[in-house]
Amino acid sequence: MQRIIRYATITVIIHAIVVVLHGLAHEKIPVPLSGLQSLFVGSIIVLAPIAAMILLWTPFQQVGSWLLLSSMAGAILFGVYYHFIAISPDHISQIPFAGWGILFHITAILLFLTEGVGCGIGAWALTTLQHREQVL
């Protein structure tokens, strides 16, 4: 389980860095978010994975695993919808690939990747914990 926790920690830290860079691109372009979108980003995309990472280092690993899986799944669905499906100012086709748009495009893809990895690690942790309980 220690290896899973280390991978989760690395993934969450990389994800947090990418989120900050993507937020910077949002601000500089600018691509504003609605109040509800900002609430979702702050709570589910930023805080929840960090809380999950912390919980994974405690006796509450199962809660941390569920929180990691669910927050990263919510984040990936949000990002895929707003960056790649819904035609809006937040869709990558609406942002020129120049200046801050380069950072926007790259970080939108990196968010998708880190959130996908985060989902996989959350599921891996849950499976490992469930197997451990069955053995005991």
mmCIF file of N, CA, C and O in Angstrom, residues 6-105:
data_model
loop_
_atom_site.group_PDB
_atom_site.id
_atom_site.type_symbol
_atom_site.label_atom_id
_atom_site.label_comp_id
_atom_site.label_asym_id
_atom_site.label_seq_id
_atom_site.Cartn_x
_atom_site.Cartn_y
_atom_site.Cartn_z
ATOM 1 N N ARG A 6 2.566 6.554 -2.299
ATOM 2 C CA ARG A 6 3.608 7.397 -2.914
ATOM 3 C C ARG A 6 3.187 7.838 -4.308
ATOM 4 O O ARG A 6 3.332 9.009 -4.667
ATOM 5 N N TYR A 7 2.661 6.918 -5.110
ATOM 6 C CA TYR A 7 2.201 7.275 -6.458
ATOM 7 C C TYR A 7 1.060 8.290 -6.394
ATOM 8 O O TYR A 7 1.001 9.230 -7.177
ATOM 9 N N ALA A 8 0.151 8.087 -5.458
ATOM 10 C CA ALA A 8 -0.968 9.025 -5.294
ATOM 11 C C ALA A 8 -0.444 10.411 -4.927
ATOM 12 O O ALA A 8 -0.903 11.424 -5.467
ATOM 13 N N THR A 9 0.506 10.447 -4.014
ATOM 14 C CA THR A 9 1.073 11.724 -3.575
ATOM 15 C C THR A 9 1.736 12.451 -4.742
ATOM 16 O O THR A 9 1.505 13.652 -4.955
ATOM 17 N N ILE A 10 2.542 11.746 -5.494
ATOM 18 C CA ILE A 10 3.211 12.346 -6.654
ATOM 19 C C ILE A 10 2.182 12.859 -7.657
ATOM 20 O O ILE A 10 2.287 13.972 -8.174
ATOM 21 N N THR A 11 1.161 12.063 -7.921
ATOM 22 C CA THR A 11 0.129 12.445 -8.880
ATOM 23 C C THR A 11 -0.629 13.681 -8.415
ATOM 24 O O THR A 11 -0.870 14.605 -9.205
ATOM 25 N N VAL A 12 -1.001 13.711 -7.150
ATOM 26 C CA VAL A 12 -1.754 14.854 -6.616
ATOM 27 C C VAL A 12 -0.896 16.116 -6.651
ATOM 28 O O VAL A 12 -1.393 17.199 -7.000
ATOM 29 N N ILE A 13 0.380 16.004 -6.346
ATOM 30 C CA ILE A 13 1.258 17.180 -6.386
ATOM 31 C C ILE A 13 1.414 17.686 -7.818
ATOM 32 O O ILE A 13 1.308 18.901 -8.078
ATOM 33 N N ILE A 14 1.643 16.791 -8.753
ATOM 34 C CA ILE A 14 1.751 17.198 -10.160
ATOM 35 C C ILE A 14 0.432 17.820 -10.616
ATOM 36 O O ILE A 14 0.415 18.860 -11.286
ATOM 37 N N HIS A 15 -0.688 17.204 -10.255
ATOM 38 C CA HIS A 15 -2.008 17.720 -10.616
ATOM 39 C C HIS A 15 -2.194 19.133 -10.062
ATOM 40 O O HIS A 15 -2.672 20.027 -10.770
ATOM 41 N N ALA A 16 -1.798 19.352 -8.815
ATOM 42 C CA ALA A 16 -1.947 20.680 -8.204
ATOM 43 C C ALA A 16 -1.121 21.724 -8.955
ATOM 44 O O ALA A 16 -1.594 22.847 -9.186
ATOM 45 N N ILE A 17 0.084 21.369 -9.369
ATOM 46 C CA ILE A 17 0.918 22.292 -10.143
ATOM 47 C C ILE A 17 0.256 22.615 -11.471
ATOM 48 O O ILE A 17 0.192 23.781 -11.887
ATOM 49 N N VAL A 18 -0.258 21.596 -12.144
ATOM 50 C CA VAL A 18 -0.929 21.803 -13.430
ATOM 51 C C VAL A 18 -2.179 22.666 -13.248
ATOM 52 O O VAL A 18 -2.452 23.550 -14.069
ATOM 53 N N VAL A 19 -2.924 22.437 -12.171
ATOM 54 C CA VAL A 19 -4.119 23.253 -11.891
ATOM 55 C C VAL A 19 -3.738 24.721 -11.733
ATOM 56 O O VAL A 19 -4.403 25.605 -12.278
ATOM 57 N N VAL A 20 -2.673 24.982 -11.000
ATOM 58 C CA VAL A 20 -2.228 26.371 -10.808
ATOM 59 C C VAL A 20 -1.843 26.998 -12.144
ATOM 60 O O VAL A 20 -2.239 28.131 -12.450
ATOM 61 N N LEU A 21 -1.094 26.273 -12.961
ATOM 62 C CA LEU A 21 -0.692 26.795 -14.268
ATOM 63 C C LEU A 21 -1.892 27.014 -15.185
ATOM 64 O O LEU A 21 -1.967 28.007 -15.908
ATOM 65 N N HIS A 22 -2.850 26.085 -15.140
ATOM 66 C CA HIS A 22 -4.053 26.230 -15.966
ATOM 67 C C HIS A 22 -4.881 27.427 -15.481
ATOM 68 O O HIS A 22 -5.411 28.187 -16.294
ATOM 69 N N GLY A 23 -4.966 27.591 -14.176
ATOM 70 C CA GLY A 23 -5.673 28.744 -13.624
ATOM 71 C C GLY A 23 -5.018 30.052 -14.027
ATOM 72 O O GLY A 23 -5.697 31.045 -14.315
ATOM 73 N N LEU A 24 -3.684 30.070 -14.070
ATOM 74 C CA LEU A 24 -2.955 31.254 -14.520
ATOM 75 C C LEU A 24 -3.302 31.576 -15.973
ATOM 76 O O LEU A 24 -3.556 32.734 -16.321
ATOM 77 N N ALA A 25 -3.332 30.551 -16.813
ATOM 78 C CA ALA A 25 -3.711 30.757 -18.216
ATOM 79 C C ALA A 25 -5.141 31.289 -18.314
ATOM 80 O O ALA A 25 -5.418 32.201 -19.094
ATOM 81 N N HIS A 26 -6.045 30.726 -17.508
ATOM 82 C CA HIS A 26 -7.434 31.217 -17.476
ATOM 83 C C HIS A 26 -7.462 32.708 -17.155
ATOM 84 O O HIS A 26 -8.204 33.460 -17.776
ATOM 85 N N GLU A 27 -6.674 33.097 -16.191
ATOM 86 C CA GLU A 27 -6.650 34.494 -15.746
ATOM 87 C C GLU A 27 -6.047 35.414 -16.802
ATOM 88 O O GLU A 27 -6.567 36.502 -17.059
ATOM 89 N N LYS A 28 -4.961 34.997 -17.431
ATOM 90 C CA LYS A 28 -4.237 35.859 -18.368
ATOM 91 C C LYS A 28 -4.930 36.001 -19.715
ATOM 92 O O LYS A 28 -4.781 37.015 -20.381
ATOM 93 N N ILE A 29 -5.690 34.991 -20.148
ATOM 94 C CA ILE A 29 -6.277 35.030 -21.498
ATOM 95 C C ILE A 29 -7.334 36.124 -21.670
ATOM 96 O O ILE A 29 -7.211 36.859 -22.655
ATOM 97 N N PRO A 30 -8.307 36.392 -20.930
ATOM 98 C CA PRO A 30 -8.930 35.690 -19.808
ATOM 99 C C PRO A 30 -10.054 34.762 -20.263
ATOM 100 O O PRO A 30 -10.723 35.019 -21.260
ATOM 101 N N VAL A 31 -10.254 33.710 -19.481
ATOM 102 C CA VAL A 31 -11.376 32.791 -19.650
ATOM 103 C C VAL A 31 -12.041 32.696 -18.279
ATOM 104 O O VAL A 31 -11.625 31.897 -17.438
ATOM 105 N N PRO A 32 -13.053 33.531 -18.033
ATOM 106 C CA PRO A 32 -13.673 33.530 -16.697
ATOM 107 C C PRO A 32 -14.539 32.294 -16.461
ATOM 108 O O PRO A 32 -15.050 31.686 -17.398
ATOM 109 N N LEU A 33 -14.664 31.937 -15.186
ATOM 110 C CA LEU A 33 -15.550 30.854 -14.773
ATOM 111 C C LEU A 33 -16.750 31.458 -14.056
ATOM 112 O O LEU A 33 -16.631 32.501 -13.417
ATOM 113 N N SER A 34 -17.879 30.764 -14.135
ATOM 114 C CA SER A 34 -19.054 31.192 -13.374
ATOM 115 C C SER A 34 -18.799 30.930 -11.891
ATOM 116 O O SER A 34 -17.843 30.229 -11.527
ATOM 117 N N GLY A 35 -19.656 31.442 -11.051
ATOM 118 C CA GLY A 35 -19.530 31.204 -9.617
ATOM 119 C C GLY A 35 -19.598 29.725 -9.275
ATOM 120 O O GLY A 35 -18.817 29.234 -8.451
ATOM 121 N N LEU A 36 -20.535 28.998 -9.900
ATOM 122 C CA LEU A 36 -20.646 27.558 -9.633
ATOM 123 C C LEU A 36 -19.430 26.795 -10.144
ATOM 124 O O LEU A 36 -18.962 25.851 -9.491
ATOM 125 N N GLN A 37 -18.936 27.185 -11.309
ATOM 126 C CA GLN A 37 -17.736 26.539 -11.831
ATOM 127 C C GLN A 37 -16.545 26.780 -10.895
ATOM 128 O O GLN A 37 -15.783 25.861 -10.616
ATOM 129 N N SER A 38 -16.411 28.002 -10.416
ATOM 130 C CA SER A 38 -15.317 28.327 -9.491
ATOM 131 C C SER A 38 -15.436 27.514 -8.205
ATOM 132 O O SER A 38 -14.425 27.033 -7.672
ATOM 133 N N LEU A 39 -16.649 27.354 -7.703
ATOM 134 C CA LEU A 39 -16.876 26.548 -6.500
ATOM 135 C C LEU A 39 -16.479 25.094 -6.745
ATOM 136 O O LEU A 39 -15.823 24.464 -5.916
ATOM 137 N N PHE A 40 -16.866 24.555 -7.897
ATOM 138 C CA PHE A 40 -16.524 23.175 -8.247
ATOM 139 C C PHE A 40 -15.008 23.022 -8.357
ATOM 140 O O PHE A 40 -14.425 22.080 -7.815
ATOM 141 N N VAL A 41 -14.379 23.937 -9.076
ATOM 142 C CA VAL A 41 -12.929 23.866 -9.252
ATOM 143 C C VAL A 41 -12.224 23.930 -7.899
ATOM 144 O O VAL A 41 -11.340 23.121 -7.606
ATOM 145 N N GLY A 42 -12.615 24.879 -7.064
ATOM 146 C CA GLY A 42 -11.963 25.039 -5.766
ATOM 147 C C GLY A 42 -12.140 23.852 -4.853
ATOM 148 O O GLY A 42 -11.182 23.402 -4.191
ATOM 149 N N SER A 43 -13.349 23.311 -4.807
ATOM 150 C CA SER A 43 -13.624 22.234 -3.859
ATOM 151 C C SER A 43 -13.257 20.849 -4.394
ATOM 152 O O SER A 43 -12.596 20.069 -3.695
ATOM 153 N N ILE A 44 -13.667 20.533 -5.602
ATOM 154 C CA ILE A 44 -13.486 19.174 -6.142
ATOM 155 C C ILE A 44 -12.144 18.997 -6.844
ATOM 156 O O ILE A 44 -11.472 17.980 -6.670
ATOM 157 N N ILE A 45 -11.741 19.982 -7.632
ATOM 158 C CA ILE A 45 -10.529 19.829 -8.439
ATOM 159 C C ILE A 45 -9.272 20.201 -7.648
ATOM 160 O O ILE A 45 -8.220 19.596 -7.836
ATOM 161 N N VAL A 46 -9.372 21.183 -6.741
ATOM 162 C CA VAL A 46 -8.197 21.624 -5.993
ATOM 163 C C VAL A 46 -8.122 20.952 -4.618
ATOM 164 O O VAL A 46 -7.151 20.250 -4.319
ATOM 165 N N LEU A 47 -9.111 21.173 -3.770
ATOM 166 C CA LEU A 47 -9.015 20.741 -2.371
ATOM 167 C C LEU A 47 -9.217 19.240 -2.150
ATOM 168 O O LEU A 47 -8.498 18.633 -1.346
ATOM 169 N N ALA A 48 -10.193 18.644 -2.826
ATOM 170 C CA ALA A 48 -10.507 17.235 -2.561
ATOM 171 C C ALA A 48 -9.329 16.291 -2.836
ATOM 172 O O ALA A 48 -9.054 15.411 -2.010
ATOM 173 N N PRO A 49 -8.601 16.431 -3.957
ATOM 174 C CA PRO A 49 -7.450 15.526 -4.139
ATOM 175 C C PRO A 49 -6.368 15.712 -3.071
ATOM 176 O O PRO A 49 -5.752 14.738 -2.638
ATOM 177 N N ILE A 50 -6.168 16.951 -2.625
ATOM 178 C CA ILE A 50 -5.174 17.192 -1.568
ATOM 179 C C ILE A 50 -5.631 16.542 -0.259
ATOM 180 O O ILE A 50 -4.831 15.907 0.438
ATOM 181 N N ALA A 51 -6.911 16.691 0.061
ATOM 182 C CA ALA A 51 -7.449 16.037 1.260
ATOM 183 C C ALA A 51 -7.327 14.524 1.143
ATOM 184 O O ALA A 51 -6.970 13.840 2.110
ATOM 185 N N ALA A 52 -7.605 13.988 -0.049
ATOM 186 C CA ALA A 52 -7.477 12.542 -0.271
ATOM 187 C C ALA A 52 -6.045 12.087 -0.043
ATOM 188 O O ALA A 52 -5.804 11.066 0.612
ATOM 189 N N MET A 53 -5.098 12.845 -0.565
ATOM 190 C CA MET A 53 -3.688 12.507 -0.404
ATOM 191 C C MET A 53 -3.309 12.459 1.087
ATOM 192 O O MET A 53 -2.644 11.528 1.537
ATOM 193 N N ILE A 54 -3.762 13.447 1.830
ATOM 194 C CA ILE A 54 -3.470 13.486 3.274
ATOM 195 C C ILE A 54 -4.089 12.278 3.969
ATOM 196 O O ILE A 54 -3.439 11.613 4.784
ATOM 197 N N LEU A 55 -5.347 11.971 3.644
ATOM 198 C CA LEU A 55 -6.029 10.833 4.271
ATOM 199 C C LEU A 55 -5.335 9.501 3.964
ATOM 200 O O LEU A 55 -5.340 8.589 4.789
ATOM 201 N N LEU A 56 -4.747 9.395 2.777
ATOM 202 C CA LEU A 56 -4.056 8.155 2.424
ATOM 203 C C LEU A 56 -2.863 7.877 3.334
ATOM 204 O O LEU A 56 -2.461 6.721 3.497
ATOM 205 N N TRP A 57 -2.296 8.902 3.945
ATOM 206 C CA TRP A 57 -1.160 8.747 4.851
ATOM 207 C C TRP A 57 -1.602 8.476 6.290
ATOM 208 O O TRP A 57 -0.764 8.400 7.189
ATOM 209 N N THR A 58 -2.912 8.356 6.506
ATOM 210 C CA THR A 58 -3.465 8.132 7.845
ATOM 211 C C THR A 58 -4.149 6.766 7.895
ATOM 212 O O THR A 58 -4.214 6.061 6.879
ATOM 213 N N PRO A 59 -4.719 6.406 9.037
ATOM 214 C CA PRO A 59 -5.501 5.157 9.099
ATOM 215 C C PRO A 59 -6.793 5.220 8.267
ATOM 216 O O PRO A 59 -7.463 4.205 8.124
ATOM 217 N N PHE A 60 -7.125 6.373 7.706
ATOM 218 C CA PHE A 60 -8.356 6.537 6.924
ATOM 219 C C PHE A 60 -8.090 6.365 5.426
ATOM 220 O O PHE A 60 -8.582 7.127 4.594
ATOM 221 N N GLN A 61 -7.330 5.336 5.093
ATOM 222 C CA GLN A 61 -6.931 5.109 3.710
ATOM 223 C C GLN A 61 -8.112 4.809 2.789
ATOM 224 O O GLN A 61 -8.113 5.224 1.638
ATOM 225 N N GLN A 62 -9.100 4.113 3.302
ATOM 226 C CA GLN A 62 -10.249 3.800 2.451
ATOM 227 C C GLN A 62 -11.010 5.073 2.083
ATOM 228 O O GLN A 62 -11.388 5.267 0.928
ATOM 229 N N VAL A 63 -11.216 5.962 3.046
ATOM 230 C CA VAL A 63 -11.880 7.240 2.774
ATOM 231 C C VAL A 63 -11.037 8.047 1.783
ATOM 232 O O VAL A 63 -11.558 8.635 0.826
ATOM 233 N N GLY A 64 -9.719 8.063 1.998
ATOM 234 C CA GLY A 64 -8.825 8.782 1.091
ATOM 235 C C GLY A 64 -8.868 8.222 -0.317
ATOM 236 O O GLY A 64 -8.861 8.973 -1.297
ATOM 237 N N SER A 65 -8.939 6.903 -0.421
ATOM 238 C CA SER A 65 -9.006 6.255 -1.738
ATOM 239 C C SER A 65 -10.299 6.617 -2.464
ATOM 240 O O SER A 65 -10.284 6.940 -3.664
ATOM 241 N N TRP A 66 -11.418 6.554 -1.747
ATOM 242 C CA TRP A 66 -12.701 6.936 -2.345
ATOM 243 C C TRP A 66 -12.703 8.403 -2.745
ATOM 244 O O TRP A 66 -13.201 8.760 -3.822
ATOM 245 N N LEU A 67 -12.143 9.252 -1.898
ATOM 246 C CA LEU A 67 -12.104 10.677 -2.201
ATOM 247 C C LEU A 67 -11.208 10.959 -3.400
ATOM 248 O O LEU A 67 -11.552 11.779 -4.259
ATOM 249 N N LEU A 68 -10.087 10.265 -3.490
ATOM 250 C CA LEU A 68 -9.208 10.435 -4.647
ATOM 251 C C LEU A 68 -9.915 10.012 -5.926
ATOM 252 O O LEU A 68 -9.943 10.767 -6.910
ATOM 253 N N LEU A 69 -10.504 8.830 -5.910
ATOM 254 C CA LEU A 69 -11.201 8.331 -7.091
ATOM 255 C C LEU A 69 -12.353 9.251 -7.490
ATOM 256 O O LEU A 69 -12.469 9.649 -8.653
ATOM 257 N N SER A 70 -13.187 9.620 -6.552
ATOM 258 C CA SER A 70 -14.371 10.420 -6.890
ATOM 259 C C SER A 70 -14.012 11.846 -7.290
ATOM 260 O O SER A 70 -14.603 12.396 -8.229
ATOM 261 N N SER A 71 -13.040 12.458 -6.620
ATOM 262 C CA SER A 71 -12.682 13.831 -6.981
ATOM 263 C C SER A 71 -12.005 13.882 -8.343
ATOM 264 O O SER A 71 -12.300 14.762 -9.162
ATOM 265 N N MET A 72 -11.137 12.932 -8.610
ATOM 266 C CA MET A 72 -10.471 12.909 -9.911
ATOM 267 C C MET A 72 -11.461 12.550 -11.025
ATOM 268 O O MET A 72 -11.362 13.075 -12.138
ATOM 269 N N ALA A 73 -12.425 11.687 -10.739
ATOM 270 C CA ALA A 73 -13.454 11.369 -11.733
ATOM 271 C C ALA A 73 -14.308 12.604 -12.015
ATOM 272 O O ALA A 73 -14.605 12.919 -13.181
ATOM 273 N N GLY A 74 -14.703 13.324 -10.971
ATOM 274 C CA GLY A 74 -15.463 14.556 -11.165
ATOM 275 C C GLY A 74 -14.662 15.584 -11.930
ATOM 276 O O GLY A 74 -15.179 16.264 -12.829
ATOM 277 N N ALA A 75 -13.376 15.692 -11.616
ATOM 278 C CA ALA A 75 -12.508 16.655 -12.287
ATOM 279 C C ALA A 75 -12.342 16.319 -13.763
ATOM 280 O O ALA A 75 -12.410 17.204 -14.628
ATOM 281 N N ILE A 76 -12.163 15.033 -14.068
ATOM 282 C CA ILE A 76 -11.958 14.657 -15.470
ATOM 283 C C ILE A 76 -13.232 14.882 -16.284
ATOM 284 O O ILE A 76 -13.179 15.346 -17.422
ATOM 285 N N LEU A 77 -14.383 14.581 -15.686
ATOM 286 C CA LEU A 77 -15.651 14.820 -16.394
ATOM 287 C C LEU A 77 -15.859 16.313 -16.646
ATOM 288 O O LEU A 77 -16.259 16.716 -17.744
ATOM 289 N N PHE A 78 -15.574 17.135 -15.646
ATOM 290 C CA PHE A 78 -15.694 18.591 -15.772
ATOM 291 C C PHE A 78 -14.772 19.093 -16.884
ATOM 292 O O PHE A 78 -15.189 19.842 -17.774
ATOM 293 N N GLY A 79 -13.512 18.673 -16.836
ATOM 294 C CA GLY A 79 -12.535 19.132 -17.820
ATOM 295 C C GLY A 79 -12.841 18.671 -19.228
ATOM 296 O O GLY A 79 -12.732 19.450 -20.183
ATOM 297 N N VAL A 80 -13.208 17.421 -19.382
ATOM 298 C CA VAL A 80 -13.537 16.908 -20.720
ATOM 299 C C VAL A 80 -14.727 17.675 -21.290
ATOM 300 O O VAL A 80 -14.708 18.085 -22.452
ATOM 301 N N TYR A 81 -15.737 17.906 -20.462
ATOM 302 C CA TYR A 81 -16.919 18.615 -20.942
ATOM 303 C C TYR A 81 -16.574 20.046 -21.351
ATOM 304 O O TYR A 81 -16.884 20.467 -22.471
ATOM 305 N N TYR A 82 -15.942 20.790 -20.463
ATOM 306 C CA TYR A 82 -15.699 22.210 -20.741
ATOM 307 C C TYR A 82 -14.548 22.465 -21.710
ATOM 308 O O TYR A 82 -14.587 23.435 -22.465
ATOM 309 N N HIS A 83 -13.526 21.614 -21.735
ATOM 310 C CA HIS A 83 -12.392 21.855 -22.632
ATOM 311 C C HIS A 83 -12.535 21.195 -23.994
ATOM 312 O O HIS A 83 -11.947 21.684 -24.969
ATOM 313 N N PHE A 84 -13.319 20.105 -24.083
ATOM 314 C CA PHE A 84 -13.330 19.334 -25.319
ATOM 315 C C PHE A 84 -14.709 19.084 -25.925
ATOM 316 O O PHE A 84 -14.796 18.656 -27.067
ATOM 317 N N ILE A 85 -15.800 19.298 -25.193
ATOM 318 C CA ILE A 85 -17.131 18.999 -25.721
ATOM 319 C C ILE A 85 -17.959 20.264 -25.919
ATOM 320 O O ILE A 85 -18.347 20.583 -27.046
ATOM 321 N N ALA A 86 -18.287 20.966 -24.844
ATOM 322 C CA ALA A 86 -19.167 22.144 -24.911
ATOM 323 C C ALA A 86 -18.427 23.297 -25.587
ATOM 324 O O ALA A 86 -17.357 23.711 -25.134
ATOM 325 N N ILE A 87 -18.989 23.801 -26.665
ATOM 326 C CA ILE A 87 -18.376 24.944 -27.333
ATOM 327 C C ILE A 87 -18.707 26.193 -26.515
ATOM 328 O O ILE A 87 -19.846 26.631 -26.462
ATOM 329 N N SER A 88 -17.669 26.697 -25.833
ATOM 330 C CA SER A 88 -17.797 27.858 -24.962
ATOM 331 C C SER A 88 -16.431 28.536 -24.939
ATOM 332 O O SER A 88 -15.474 28.029 -25.537
ATOM 333 N N PRO A 89 -16.299 29.660 -24.249
ATOM 334 C CA PRO A 89 -14.978 30.301 -24.170
ATOM 335 C C PRO A 89 -13.905 29.407 -23.548
ATOM 336 O O PRO A 89 -12.715 29.652 -23.722
ATOM 337 N N ASP A 90 -14.296 28.346 -22.835
ATOM 338 C CA ASP A 90 -13.369 27.435 -22.163
ATOM 339 C C ASP A 90 -12.963 26.248 -23.044
ATOM 340 O O ASP A 90 -12.129 25.443 -22.661
ATOM 341 N N HIS A 91 -13.541 26.129 -24.229
ATOM 342 C CA HIS A 91 -13.222 25.025 -25.146
ATOM 343 C C HIS A 91 -11.888 25.331 -25.828
ATOM 344 O O HIS A 91 -11.643 26.462 -26.249
ATOM 345 N N ILE A 92 -11.032 24.317 -25.951
ATOM 346 C CA ILE A 92 -9.706 24.573 -26.511
ATOM 347 C C ILE A 92 -9.762 25.104 -27.948
ATOM 348 O O ILE A 92 -8.841 25.803 -28.362
ATOM 349 N N SER A 93 -10.818 24.812 -28.676
ATOM 350 C CA SER A 93 -10.919 25.333 -30.042
ATOM 351 C C SER A 93 -11.142 26.840 -30.060
ATOM 352 O O SER A 93 -10.925 27.487 -31.087
ATOM 353 N N GLN A 94 -11.560 27.414 -28.932
ATOM 354 C CA GLN A 94 -11.834 28.850 -28.850
ATOM 355 C C GLN A 94 -10.623 29.648 -28.360
ATOM 356 O O GLN A 94 -10.656 30.877 -28.328
ATOM 357 N N ILE A 95 -9.570 28.951 -27.980
ATOM 358 C CA ILE A 95 -8.365 29.588 -27.455
ATOM 359 C C ILE A 95 -7.246 29.425 -28.490
ATOM 360 O O ILE A 95 -6.850 28.296 -28.792
ATOM 361 N N PRO A 96 -6.743 30.525 -29.038
ATOM 362 C CA PRO A 96 -5.647 30.402 -30.012
ATOM 363 C C PRO A 96 -4.413 29.747 -29.383
ATOM 364 O O PRO A 96 -4.101 29.987 -28.215
ATOM 365 N N PHE A 97 -3.729 28.947 -30.174
ATOM 366 C CA PHE A 97 -2.512 28.281 -29.702
ATOM 367 C C PHE A 97 -1.339 29.243 -29.871
ATOM 368 O O PHE A 97 -0.443 29.060 -30.693
ATOM 369 N N ALA A 98 -1.374 30.300 -29.070
ATOM 370 C CA ALA A 98 -0.332 31.336 -29.082
ATOM 371 C C ALA A 98 -0.345 32.020 -27.727
ATOM 372 O O ALA A 98 -1.379 32.055 -27.054
ATOM 373 N N GLY A 99 0.786 32.549 -27.312
ATOM 374 C CA GLY A 99 0.862 33.249 -26.032
ATOM 375 C C GLY A 99 0.415 32.343 -24.887
ATOM 376 O O GLY A 99 0.823 31.190 -24.781
ATOM 377 N N TRP A 100 -0.476 32.888 -24.061
ATOM 378 C CA TRP A 100 -1.004 32.132 -22.926
ATOM 379 C C TRP A 100 -1.862 30.952 -23.373
ATOM 380 O O TRP A 100 -2.085 30.007 -22.611
ATOM 381 N N GLY A 101 -2.338 30.984 -24.615
ATOM 382 C CA GLY A 101 -3.130 29.872 -25.142
ATOM 383 C C GLY A 101 -2.343 28.578 -25.213
ATOM 384 O O GLY A 101 -2.906 27.490 -25.063
ATOM 385 N N ILE A 102 -1.032 28.686 -25.430
ATOM 386 C CA ILE A 102 -0.195 27.480 -25.451
ATOM 387 C C ILE A 102 -0.245 26.793 -24.087
ATOM 388 O O ILE A 102 -0.451 25.586 -23.995
ATOM 389 N N LEU A 103 -0.070 27.593 -23.029
ATOM 390 C CA LEU A 103 -0.145 27.039 -21.676
ATOM 391 C C LEU A 103 -1.533 26.468 -21.408
ATOM 392 O O LEU A 103 -1.666 25.397 -20.803
ATOM 393 N N PHE A 104 -2.585 27.149 -21.864
ATOM 394 C CA PHE A 104 -3.953 26.683 -21.680
ATOM 395 C C PHE A 104 -4.139 25.306 -22.320
ATOM 396 O O PHE A 104 -4.653 24.381 -21.690
ATOM 397 N N HIS A 105 -3.718 25.163 -23.571
ATOM 398 C CA HIS A 105 -3.884 23.890 -24.295
ATOM 399 C C HIS A 105 -3.100 22.765 -23.619
ATOM 400 O O HIS A 105 -3.637 21.673 -23.398
#
